[in-house]
JSON list of N, CA and C in Angstrom, two decimals:
[
{"chain": "A", "resi": 4, "resn": "UNK", "atom": "N", "xyz": [0.70, -27.49, 30.95]},
{"chain": "A", "resi": 4, "resn": "UNK", "atom": "CA", "xyz": [0.99, -26.46, 29.99]},
{"chain": "A", "resi": 4, "resn": "UNK", "atom": "C", "xyz": [0.79, -26.98, 28.56]},
{"chain": "A", "resi": 5, "resn": "UNK", "atom": "N", "xyz": [1.01, -28.29, 28.39]},
{"chain": "A", "resi": 5, "resn": "UNK", "atom": "CA", "xyz": [0.83, -28.85, 27.05]},
{"chain": "A", "resi": 5, "resn": "UNK", "atom": "C", "xyz": [-0.62, -28.79, 26.60]},
{"chain": "A", "resi": 6, "resn": "UNK", "atom": "N", "xyz": [-1.54, -28.92, 27.53]},
{"chain": "A", "resi": 6, "resn": "UNK", "atom": "CA", "xyz": [-2.95, -28.83, 27.20]},
{"chain": "A", "resi": 6, "resn": "UNK", "atom": "C", "xyz": [-3.35, -27.44, 26.72]},
{"chain": "A", "resi": 7, "resn": "UNK", "atom": "N", "xyz": [-2.77, -26.43, 27.34]},
{"chain": "A", "resi": 7, "resn": "UNK", "atom": "CA", "xyz": [-3.05, -25.05, 26.94]},
{"chain": "A", "resi": 7, "resn": "UNK", "atom": "C", "xyz": [-2.50, -24.79, 25.54]},
{"chain": "A", "resi": 8, "resn": "UNK", "atom": "N", "xyz": [-1.31, -25.26, 25.28]},
{"chain": "A", "resi": 8, "resn": "UNK", "atom": "CA", "xyz": [-0.70, -25.07, 23.96]},
{"chain": "A", "resi": 8, "resn": "UNK", "atom": "C", "xyz": [-1.52, -25.80, 22.90]},
{"chain": "A", "resi": 9, "resn": "UNK", "atom": "N", "xyz": [-1.92, -27.04, 23.20]},
{"chain": "A", "resi": 9, "resn": "UNK", "atom": "CA", "xyz": [-2.75, -27.78, 22.25]},
{"chain": "A", "resi": 9, "resn": "UNK", "atom": "C", "xyz": [-4.08, -27.07, 22.03]},
{"chain": "A", "resi": 10, "resn": "UNK", "atom": "N", "xyz": [-4.67, -26.55, 23.09]},
{"chain": "A", "resi": 10, "resn": "UNK", "atom": "CA", "xyz": [-5.93, -25.82, 22.97]},
{"chain": "A", "resi": 10, "resn": "UNK", "atom": "C", "xyz": [-5.81, -24.58, 22.09]},
{"chain": "A", "resi": 11, "resn": "UNK", "atom": "N", "xyz": [-4.69, -23.87, 22.23]},
{"chain": "A", "resi": 11, "resn": "UNK", "atom": "CA", "xyz": [-4.48, -22.68, 21.40]},
{"chain": "A", "resi": 11, "resn": "UNK", "atom": "C", "xyz": [-4.28, -23.06, 19.94]},
{"chain": "A", "resi": 12, "resn": "UNK", "atom": "N", "xyz": [-3.55, -24.14, 19.68]},
{"chain": "A", "resi": 12, "resn": "UNK", "atom": "CA", "xyz": [-3.39, -24.60, 18.30]},
{"chain": "A", "resi": 12, "resn": "UNK", "atom": "C", "xyz": [-4.74, -25.02, 17.71]},
{"chain": "A", "resi": 13, "resn": "UNK", "atom": "N", "xyz": [-5.53, -25.74, 18.50]},
{"chain": "A", "resi": 13, "resn": "UNK", "atom": "CA", "xyz": [-6.84, -26.18, 18.03]},
{"chain": "A", "resi": 13, "resn": "UNK", "atom": "C", "xyz": [-7.76, -24.99, 17.78]},
{"chain": "A", "resi": 14, "resn": "UNK", "atom": "N", "xyz": [-7.72, -24.01, 18.66]},
{"chain": "A", "resi": 14, "resn": "UNK", "atom": "CA", "xyz": [-8.52, -22.81, 18.49]},
{"chain": "A", "resi": 14, "resn": "UNK", "atom": "C", "xyz": [-8.14, -22.05, 17.23]},
{"chain": "A", "resi": 15, "resn": "UNK", "atom": "N", "xyz": [-6.84, -21.95, 16.98]},
{"chain": "A", "resi": 15, "resn": "UNK", "atom": "CA", "xyz": [-6.40, -21.23, 15.79]},
{"chain": "A", "resi": 15, "resn": "UNK", "atom": "C", "xyz": [-6.84, -21.96, 14.52]},
{"chain": "A", "resi": 16, "resn": "UNK", "atom": "N", "xyz": [-6.80, -23.28, 14.53]},
{"chain": "A", "resi": 16, "resn": "UNK", "atom": "CA", "xyz": [-7.25, -24.03, 13.35]},
{"chain": "A", "resi": 16, "resn": "UNK", "atom": "C", "xyz": [-8.75, -23.83, 13.13]},
{"chain": "A", "resi": 17, "resn": "UNK", "atom": "N", "xyz": [-9.53, -23.86, 14.21]},
{"chain": "A", "resi": 17, "resn": "UNK", "atom": "CA", "xyz": [-10.97, -23.65, 14.09]},
{"chain": "A", "resi": 17, "resn": "UNK", "atom": "C", "xyz": [-11.27, -22.25, 13.56]},
{"chain": "A", "resi": 18, "resn": "UNK", "atom": "N", "xyz": [-10.54, -21.26, 14.05]},
{"chain": "A", "resi": 18, "resn": "UNK", "atom": "CA", "xyz": [-10.76, -19.89, 13.58]},
{"chain": "A", "resi": 18, "resn": "UNK", "atom": "C", "xyz": [-10.37, -19.73, 12.12]},
{"chain": "A", "resi": 19, "resn": "UNK", "atom": "N", "xyz": [-9.30, -20.39, 11.69]},
{"chain": "A", "resi": 19, "resn": "UNK", "atom": "CA", "xyz": [-8.91, -20.31, 10.28]},
{"chain": "A", "resi": 19, "resn": "UNK", "atom": "C", "xyz": [-9.92, -21.01, 9.39]},
{"chain": "A", "resi": 20, "resn": "UNK", "atom": "N", "xyz": [-10.50, -22.13, 9.86]},
{"chain": "A", "resi": 20, "resn": "UNK", "atom": "CA", "xyz": [-11.56, -22.79, 9.09]},
{"chain": "A", "resi": 20, "resn": "UNK", "atom": "C", "xyz": [-12.79, -21.89, 8.98]},
{"chain": "A", "resi": 21, "resn": "UNK", "atom": "N", "xyz": [-13.12, -21.19, 10.06]},
{"chain": "A", "resi": 21, "resn": "UNK", "atom": "CA", "xyz": [-14.24, -20.25, 10.01]},
{"chain": "A", "resi": 21, "resn": "UNK", "atom": "C", "xyz": [-13.98, -19.12, 9.03]},
{"chain": "A", "resi": 22, "resn": "UNK", "atom": "N", "xyz": [-12.74, -18.62, 9.02]},
{"chain": "A", "resi": 22, "resn": "UNK", "atom": "CA", "xyz": [-12.38, -17.58, 8.07]},
{"chain": "A", "resi": 22, "resn": "UNK", "atom": "C", "xyz": [-12.52, -18.08, 6.64]},
{"chain": "A", "resi": 23, "resn": "UNK", "atom": "N", "xyz": [-12.07, -19.31, 6.39]},
{"chain": "A", "resi": 23, "resn": "UNK", "atom": "CA", "xyz": [-12.18, -19.88, 5.05]},
{"chain": "A", "resi": 23, "resn": "UNK", "atom": "C", "xyz": [-13.64, -20.04, 4.65]},
{"chain": "A", "resi": 24, "resn": "UNK", "atom": "N", "xyz": [-14.49, -20.41, 5.60]},
{"chain": "A", "resi": 24, "resn": "UNK", "atom": "CA", "xyz": [-15.92, -20.56, 5.32]},
{"chain": "A", "resi": 24, "resn": "UNK", "atom": "C", "xyz": [-16.52, -19.23, 4.86]},
{"chain": "A", "resi": 25, "resn": "UNK", "atom": "N", "xyz": [-16.19, -18.15, 5.56]},
{"chain": "A", "resi": 25, "resn": "UNK", "atom": "CA", "xyz": [-16.72, -16.85, 5.18]},
{"chain": "A", "resi": 25, "resn": "UNK", "atom": "C", "xyz": [-16.13, -16.37, 3.85]},
{"chain": "A", "resi": 26, "resn": "UNK", "atom": "N", "xyz": [-14.87, -16.67, 3.60]},
{"chain": "A", "resi": 26, "resn": "UNK", "atom": "CA", "xyz": [-14.28, -16.27, 2.33]},
{"chain": "A", "resi": 26, "resn": "UNK", "atom": "C", "xyz": [-14.90, -17.04, 1.17]},
{"chain": "A", "resi": 27, "resn": "UNK", "atom": "N", "xyz": [-15.21, -18.30, 1.39]},
{"chain": "A", "resi": 27, "resn": "UNK", "atom": "CA", "xyz": [-15.88, -19.07, 0.34]},
{"chain": "A", "resi": 27, "resn": "UNK", "atom": "C", "xyz": [-17.32, -18.60, 0.15]},
{"chain": "A", "resi": 28, "resn": "UNK", "atom": "N", "xyz": [-17.95, -18.11, 1.20]},
{"chain": "A", "resi": 28, "resn": "UNK", "atom": "CA", "xyz": [-19.31, -17.59, 1.08]},
{"chain": "A", "resi": 28, "resn": "UNK", "atom": "C", "xyz": [-19.34, -16.31, 0.25]},
{"chain": "A", "resi": 29, "resn": "UNK", "atom": "N", "xyz": [-18.23, -15.60, 0.19]},
{"chain": "A", "resi": 29, "resn": "UNK", "atom": "CA", "xyz": [-18.17, -14.39, -0.63]},
{"chain": "A", "resi": 29, "resn": "UNK", "atom": "C", "xyz": [-18.34, -14.71, -2.12]},
{"chain": "A", "resi": 30, "resn": "UNK", "atom": "N", "xyz": [-17.92, -15.89, -2.53]},
{"chain": "A", "resi": 30, "resn": "UNK", "atom": "CA", "xyz": [-17.98, -16.28, -3.94]},
{"chain": "A", "resi": 30, "resn": "UNK", "atom": "C", "xyz": [-19.40, -16.63, -4.39]},
{"chain": "A", "resi": 31, "resn": "UNK", "atom": "N", "xyz": [-20.27, -17.01, -3.43]},
{"chain": "A", "resi": 31, "resn": "UNK", "atom": "CA", "xyz": [-21.62, -17.42, -3.76]},
{"chain": "A", "resi": 31, "resn": "UNK", "atom": "C", "xyz": [-22.49, -16.19, -4.04]},
{"chain": "A", "resi": 32, "resn": "UNK", "atom": "N", "xyz": [-23.49, -16.38, -4.88]},
{"chain": "A", "resi": 32, "resn": "UNK", "atom": "CA", "xyz": [-24.44, -15.30, -5.13]},
{"chain": "A", "resi": 32, "resn": "UNK", "atom": "C", "xyz": [-25.66, -15.50, -4.23]},
{"chain": "A", "resi": 33, "resn": "UNK", "atom": "N", "xyz": [-26.28, -14.42, -3.85]},
{"chain": "A", "resi": 33, "resn": "UNK", "atom": "CA", "xyz": [-27.49, -14.48, -3.05]},
{"chain": "A", "resi": 33, "resn": "UNK", "atom": "C", "xyz": [-27.29, -14.88, -1.61]},
{"chain": "A", "resi": 34, "resn": "UNK", "atom": "N", "xyz": [-26.14, -14.60, -1.07]},
{"chain": "A", "resi": 34, "resn": "UNK", "atom": "CA", "xyz": [-25.88, -14.91, 0.35]},
{"chain": "A", "resi": 34, "resn": "UNK", "atom": "C", "xyz": [-26.48, -13.78, 1.17]},
{"chain": "A", "resi": 35, "resn": "UNK", "atom": "N", "xyz": [-27.18, -14.13, 2.28]},
{"chain": "A", "resi": 35, "resn": "UNK", "atom": "CA", "xyz": [-27.90, -13.11, 3.03]},
{"chain": "A", "resi": 35, "resn": "UNK", "atom": "C", "xyz": [-27.02, -12.03, 3.64]},
{"chain": "A", "resi": 36, "resn": "UNK", "atom": "N", "xyz": [-26.06, -12.35, 4.50]},
{"chain": "A", "resi": 36, "resn": "UNK", "atom": "CA", "xyz": [-25.31, -11.20, 5.03]},
{"chain": "A", "resi": 36, "resn": "UNK", "atom": "C", "xyz": [-24.58, -10.51, 3.88]},
{"chain": "A", "resi": 37, "resn": "UNK", "atom": "N", "xyz": [-24.65, -9.20, 3.83]},
{"chain": "A", "resi": 37, "resn": "UNK", "atom": "CA", "xyz": [-23.95, -8.49, 2.76]},
{"chain": "A", "resi": 37, "resn": "UNK", "atom": "C", "xyz": [-22.46, -8.83, 2.74]},
{"chain": "A", "resi": 38, "resn": "UNK", "atom": "N", "xyz": [-21.86, -8.66, 1.59]},
{"chain": "A", "resi": 38, "resn": "UNK", "atom": "CA", "xyz": [-20.46, -9.06, 1.40]},
{"chain": "A", "resi": 38, "resn": "UNK", "atom": "C", "xyz": [-19.51, -8.30, 2.32]},
{"chain": "A", "resi": 39, "resn": "UNK", "atom": "N", "xyz": [-19.81, -7.03, 2.60]},
{"chain": "A", "resi": 39, "resn": "UNK", "atom": "CA", "xyz": [-18.90, -6.28, 3.48]},
{"chain": "A", "resi": 39, "resn": "UNK", "atom": "C", "xyz": [-18.93, -6.84, 4.91]},
{"chain": "A", "resi": 40, "resn": "UNK", "atom": "N", "xyz": [-20.07, -7.35, 5.35]},
{"chain": "A", "resi": 40, "resn": "UNK", "atom": "CA", "xyz": [-20.14, -7.97, 6.69]},
{"chain": "A", "resi": 40, "resn": "UNK", "atom": "C", "xyz": [-19.37, -9.28, 6.69]},
{"chain": "A", "resi": 41, "resn": "UNK", "atom": "N", "xyz": [-19.49, -10.06, 5.59]},
{"chain": "A", "resi": 41, "resn": "UNK", "atom": "CA", "xyz": [-18.73, -11.30, 5.51]},
{"chain": "A", "resi": 41, "resn": "UNK", "atom": "C", "xyz": [-17.23, -11.03, 5.51]},
{"chain": "A", "resi": 42, "resn": "UNK", "atom": "N", "xyz": [-16.81, -9.96, 4.85]},
{"chain": "A", "resi": 42, "resn": "UNK", "atom": "CA", "xyz": [-15.39, -9.61, 4.83]},
{"chain": "A", "resi": 42, "resn": "UNK", "atom": "C", "xyz": [-14.90, -9.23, 6.23]},
{"chain": "A", "resi": 43, "resn": "UNK", "atom": "N", "xyz": [-15.73, -8.48, 6.96]},
{"chain": "A", "resi": 43, "resn": "UNK", "atom": "CA", "xyz": [-15.35, -8.10, 8.32]},
{"chain": "A", "resi": 43, "resn": "UNK", "atom": "C", "xyz": [-15.25, -9.32, 9.23]},
{"chain": "A", "resi": 44, "resn": "UNK", "atom": "N", "xyz": [-16.22, -10.24, 9.11]},
{"chain": "A", "resi": 44, "resn": "UNK", "atom": "CA", "xyz": [-16.18, -11.45, 9.93]},
{"chain": "A", "resi": 44, "resn": "UNK", "atom": "C", "xyz": [-14.96, -12.30, 9.61]},
{"chain": "A", "resi": 45, "resn": "UNK", "atom": "N", "xyz": [-14.66, -12.42, 8.32]},
{"chain": "A", "resi": 45, "resn": "UNK", "atom": "CA", "xyz": [-13.48, -13.20, 7.92]},
{"chain": "A", "resi": 45, "resn": "UNK", "atom": "C", "xyz": [-12.21, -12.54, 8.45]},
{"chain": "A", "resi": 46, "resn": "UNK", "atom": "N", "xyz": [-12.16, -11.23, 8.41]},
{"chain": "A", "resi": 46, "resn": "UNK", "atom": "CA", "xyz": [-11.00, -10.52, 8.94]},
{"chain": "A", "resi": 46, "resn": "UNK", "atom": "C", "xyz": [-10.81, -10.70, 10.42]},
{"chain": "A", "resi": 47, "resn": "UNK", "atom": "N", "xyz": [-11.90, -10.62, 11.17]},
{"chain": "A", "resi": 47, "resn": "UNK", "atom": "CA", "xyz": [-11.84, -10.80, 12.63]},
{"chain": "A", "resi": 47, "resn": "UNK", "atom": "C", "xyz": [-11.40, -12.23, 12.97]},
{"chain": "A", "resi": 48, "resn": "UNK", "atom": "N", "xyz": [-11.96, -13.22, 12.26]},
{"chain": "A", "resi": 48, "resn": "UNK", "atom": "CA", "xyz": [-11.57, -14.60, 12.52]},
{"chain": "A", "resi": 48, "resn": "UNK", "atom": "C", "xyz": [-10.11, -14.83, 12.13]},
{"chain": "A", "resi": 49, "resn": "UNK", "atom": "N", "xyz": [-9.66, -14.24, 11.04]},
{"chain": "A", "resi": 49, "resn": "UNK", "atom": "CA", "xyz": [-8.26, -14.40, 10.62]},
{"chain": "A", "resi": 49, "resn": "UNK", "atom": "C", "xyz": [-7.29, -13.78, 11.61]},
{"chain": "A", "resi": 50, "resn": "UNK", "atom": "N", "xyz": [-7.62, -12.59, 12.08]},
{"chain": "A", "resi": 50, "resn": "UNK", "atom": "CA", "xyz": [-6.75, -11.93, 13.06]},
{"chain": "A", "resi": 50, "resn": "UNK", "atom": "C", "xyz": [-6.74, -12.70, 14.38]},
{"chain": "A", "resi": 51, "resn": "UNK", "atom": "N", "xyz": [-7.91, -13.16, 14.80]},
{"chain": "A", "resi": 51, "resn": "UNK", "atom": "CA", "xyz": [-7.99, -13.94, 16.04]},
{"chain": "A", "resi": 51, "resn": "UNK", "atom": "C", "xyz": [-7.22, -15.25, 15.92]},
{"chain": "A", "resi": 52, "resn": "UNK", "atom": "N", "xyz": [-7.34, -15.90, 14.77]},
{"chain": "A", "resi": 52, "resn": "UNK", "atom": "CA", "xyz": [-6.59, -17.13, 14.55]},
{"chain": "A", "resi": 52, "resn": "UNK", "atom": "C", "xyz": [-5.10, -16.89, 14.54]},
{"chain": "A", "resi": 53, "resn": "UNK", "atom": "N", "xyz": [-4.68, -15.79, 13.95]},
{"chain": "A", "resi": 53, "resn": "UNK", "atom": "CA", "xyz": [-3.26, -15.45, 13.93]},
{"chain": "A", "resi": 53, "resn": "UNK", "atom": "C", "xyz": [-2.72, -15.16, 15.32]},
{"chain": "A", "resi": 54, "resn": "UNK", "atom": "N", "xyz": [-3.51, -14.46, 16.11]},
{"chain": "A", "resi": 54, "resn": "UNK", "atom": "CA", "xyz": [-3.07, -14.15, 17.48]},
{"chain": "A", "resi": 54, "resn": "UNK", "atom": "C", "xyz": [-2.97, -15.41, 18.32]},
{"chain": "A", "resi": 55, "resn": "UNK", "atom": "N", "xyz": [-3.97, -16.29, 18.21]},
{"chain": "A", "resi": 55, "resn": "UNK", "atom": "CA", "xyz": [-3.90, -17.52, 19.01]},
{"chain": "A", "resi": 55, "resn": "UNK", "atom": "C", "xyz": [-2.77, -18.43, 18.53]},
{"chain": "A", "resi": 56, "resn": "UNK", "atom": "N", "xyz": [-2.51, -18.46, 17.22]},
{"chain": "A", "resi": 56, "resn": "UNK", "atom": "CA", "xyz": [-1.38, -19.23, 16.71]},
{"chain": "A", "resi": 56, "resn": "UNK", "atom": "C", "xyz": [-0.07, -18.66, 17.21]},
{"chain": "A", "resi": 57, "resn": "UNK", "atom": "N", "xyz": [0.04, -17.34, 17.23]},
{"chain": "A", "resi": 57, "resn": "UNK", "atom": "CA", "xyz": [1.25, -16.70, 17.74]},
{"chain": "A", "resi": 57, "resn": "UNK", "atom": "C", "xyz": [1.47, -17.02, 19.20]},
{"chain": "A", "resi": 58, "resn": "UNK", "atom": "N", "xyz": [0.40, -16.95, 20.00]},
{"chain": "A", "resi": 58, "resn": "UNK", "atom": "CA", "xyz": [0.52, -17.27, 21.42]},
{"chain": "A", "resi": 58, "resn": "UNK", "atom": "C", "xyz": [0.90, -18.73, 21.64]},
{"chain": "A", "resi": 59, "resn": "UNK", "atom": "N", "xyz": [0.33, -19.62, 20.84]},
{"chain": "A", "resi": 59, "resn": "UNK", "atom": "CA", "xyz": [0.67, -21.04, 20.98]},
{"chain": "A", "resi": 59, "resn": "UNK", "atom": "C", "xyz": [2.14, -21.28, 20.65]},
{"chain": "A", "resi": 60, "resn": "UNK", "atom": "N", "xyz": [2.62, -20.68, 19.58]},
{"chain": "A", "resi": 60, "resn": "UNK", "atom": "CA", "xyz": [4.03, -20.86, 19.21]},
{"chain": "A", "resi": 60, "resn": "UNK", "atom": "C", "xyz": [4.94, -20.22, 20.26]},
{"chain": "A", "resi": 61, "resn": "UNK", "atom": "N", "xyz": [4.54, -19.06, 20.77]},
{"chain": "A", "resi": 61, "resn": "UNK", "atom": "CA", "xyz": [5.34, -18.39, 21.80]},
{"chain": "A", "resi": 61, "resn": "UNK", "atom": "C", "xyz": [5.43, -19.26, 23.06]},
{"chain": "A", "resi": 62, "resn": "UNK", "atom": "N", "xyz": [4.31, -19.80, 23.50]},
{"chain": "A", "resi": 62, "resn": "UNK", "atom": "CA", "xyz": [4.34, -20.68, 24.67]},
{"chain": "A", "resi": 62, "resn": "UNK", "atom": "C", "xyz": [5.13, -21.95, 24.41]},
{"chain": "A", "resi": 63, "resn": "UNK", "atom": "N", "xyz": [5.04, -22.47, 23.20]},
{"chain": "A", "resi": 63, "resn": "UNK", "atom": "CA", "xyz": [5.78, -23.67, 22.85]},
{"chain": "A", "resi": 63, "resn": "UNK", "atom": "C", "xyz": [7.29, -23.42, 22.91]},
{"chain": "A", "resi": 64, "resn": "UNK", "atom": "N", "xyz": [7.72, -22.27, 22.42]},
{"chain": "A", "resi": 64, "resn": "UNK", "atom": "CA", "xyz": [9.14, -21.93, 22.43]},
{"chain": "A", "resi": 64, "resn": "UNK", "atom": "C", "xyz": [9.62, -21.67, 23.86]},
{"chain": "A", "resi": 65, "resn": "UNK", "atom": "N", "xyz": [8.82, -21.00, 24.63]},
{"chain": "A", "resi": 65, "resn": "UNK", "atom": "CA", "xyz": [9.23, -20.63, 26.00]},
{"chain": "A", "resi": 65, "resn": "UNK", "atom": "C", "xyz": [9.32, -21.89, 26.88]},
{"chain": "A", "resi": 66, "resn": "UNK", "atom": "N", "xyz": [8.37, -22.80, 26.75]},
{"chain": "A", "resi": 66, "resn": "UNK", "atom": "CA", "xyz": [8.34, -23.94, 27.66]},
{"chain": "A", "resi": 66, "resn": "UNK", "atom": "C", "xyz": [9.27, -25.07, 27.26]},
{"chain": "A", "resi": 67, "resn": "UNK", "atom": "N", "xyz": [9.68, -25.15, 26.01]},
{"chain": "A", "resi": 67, "resn": "UNK", "atom": "CA", "xyz": [10.54, -26.26, 25.61]},
{"chain": "A", "resi": 67, "resn": "UNK", "atom": "C", "xyz": [11.92, -25.81, 25.26]}
]
């Protein structure tokens, strides 16, 4: 069970880094994907990271 919890924490960190990457890309000029697509991608990654973080914390509390 500890491996699953660690995996969920690692996944949430990766998703949050991806969200930060897209948010930083919004500041640049001349980026190919339009800004509204970058905002949508950042939102999806942020929500997914939040859900996986919530599941990891929930499993951590339940198992310990």
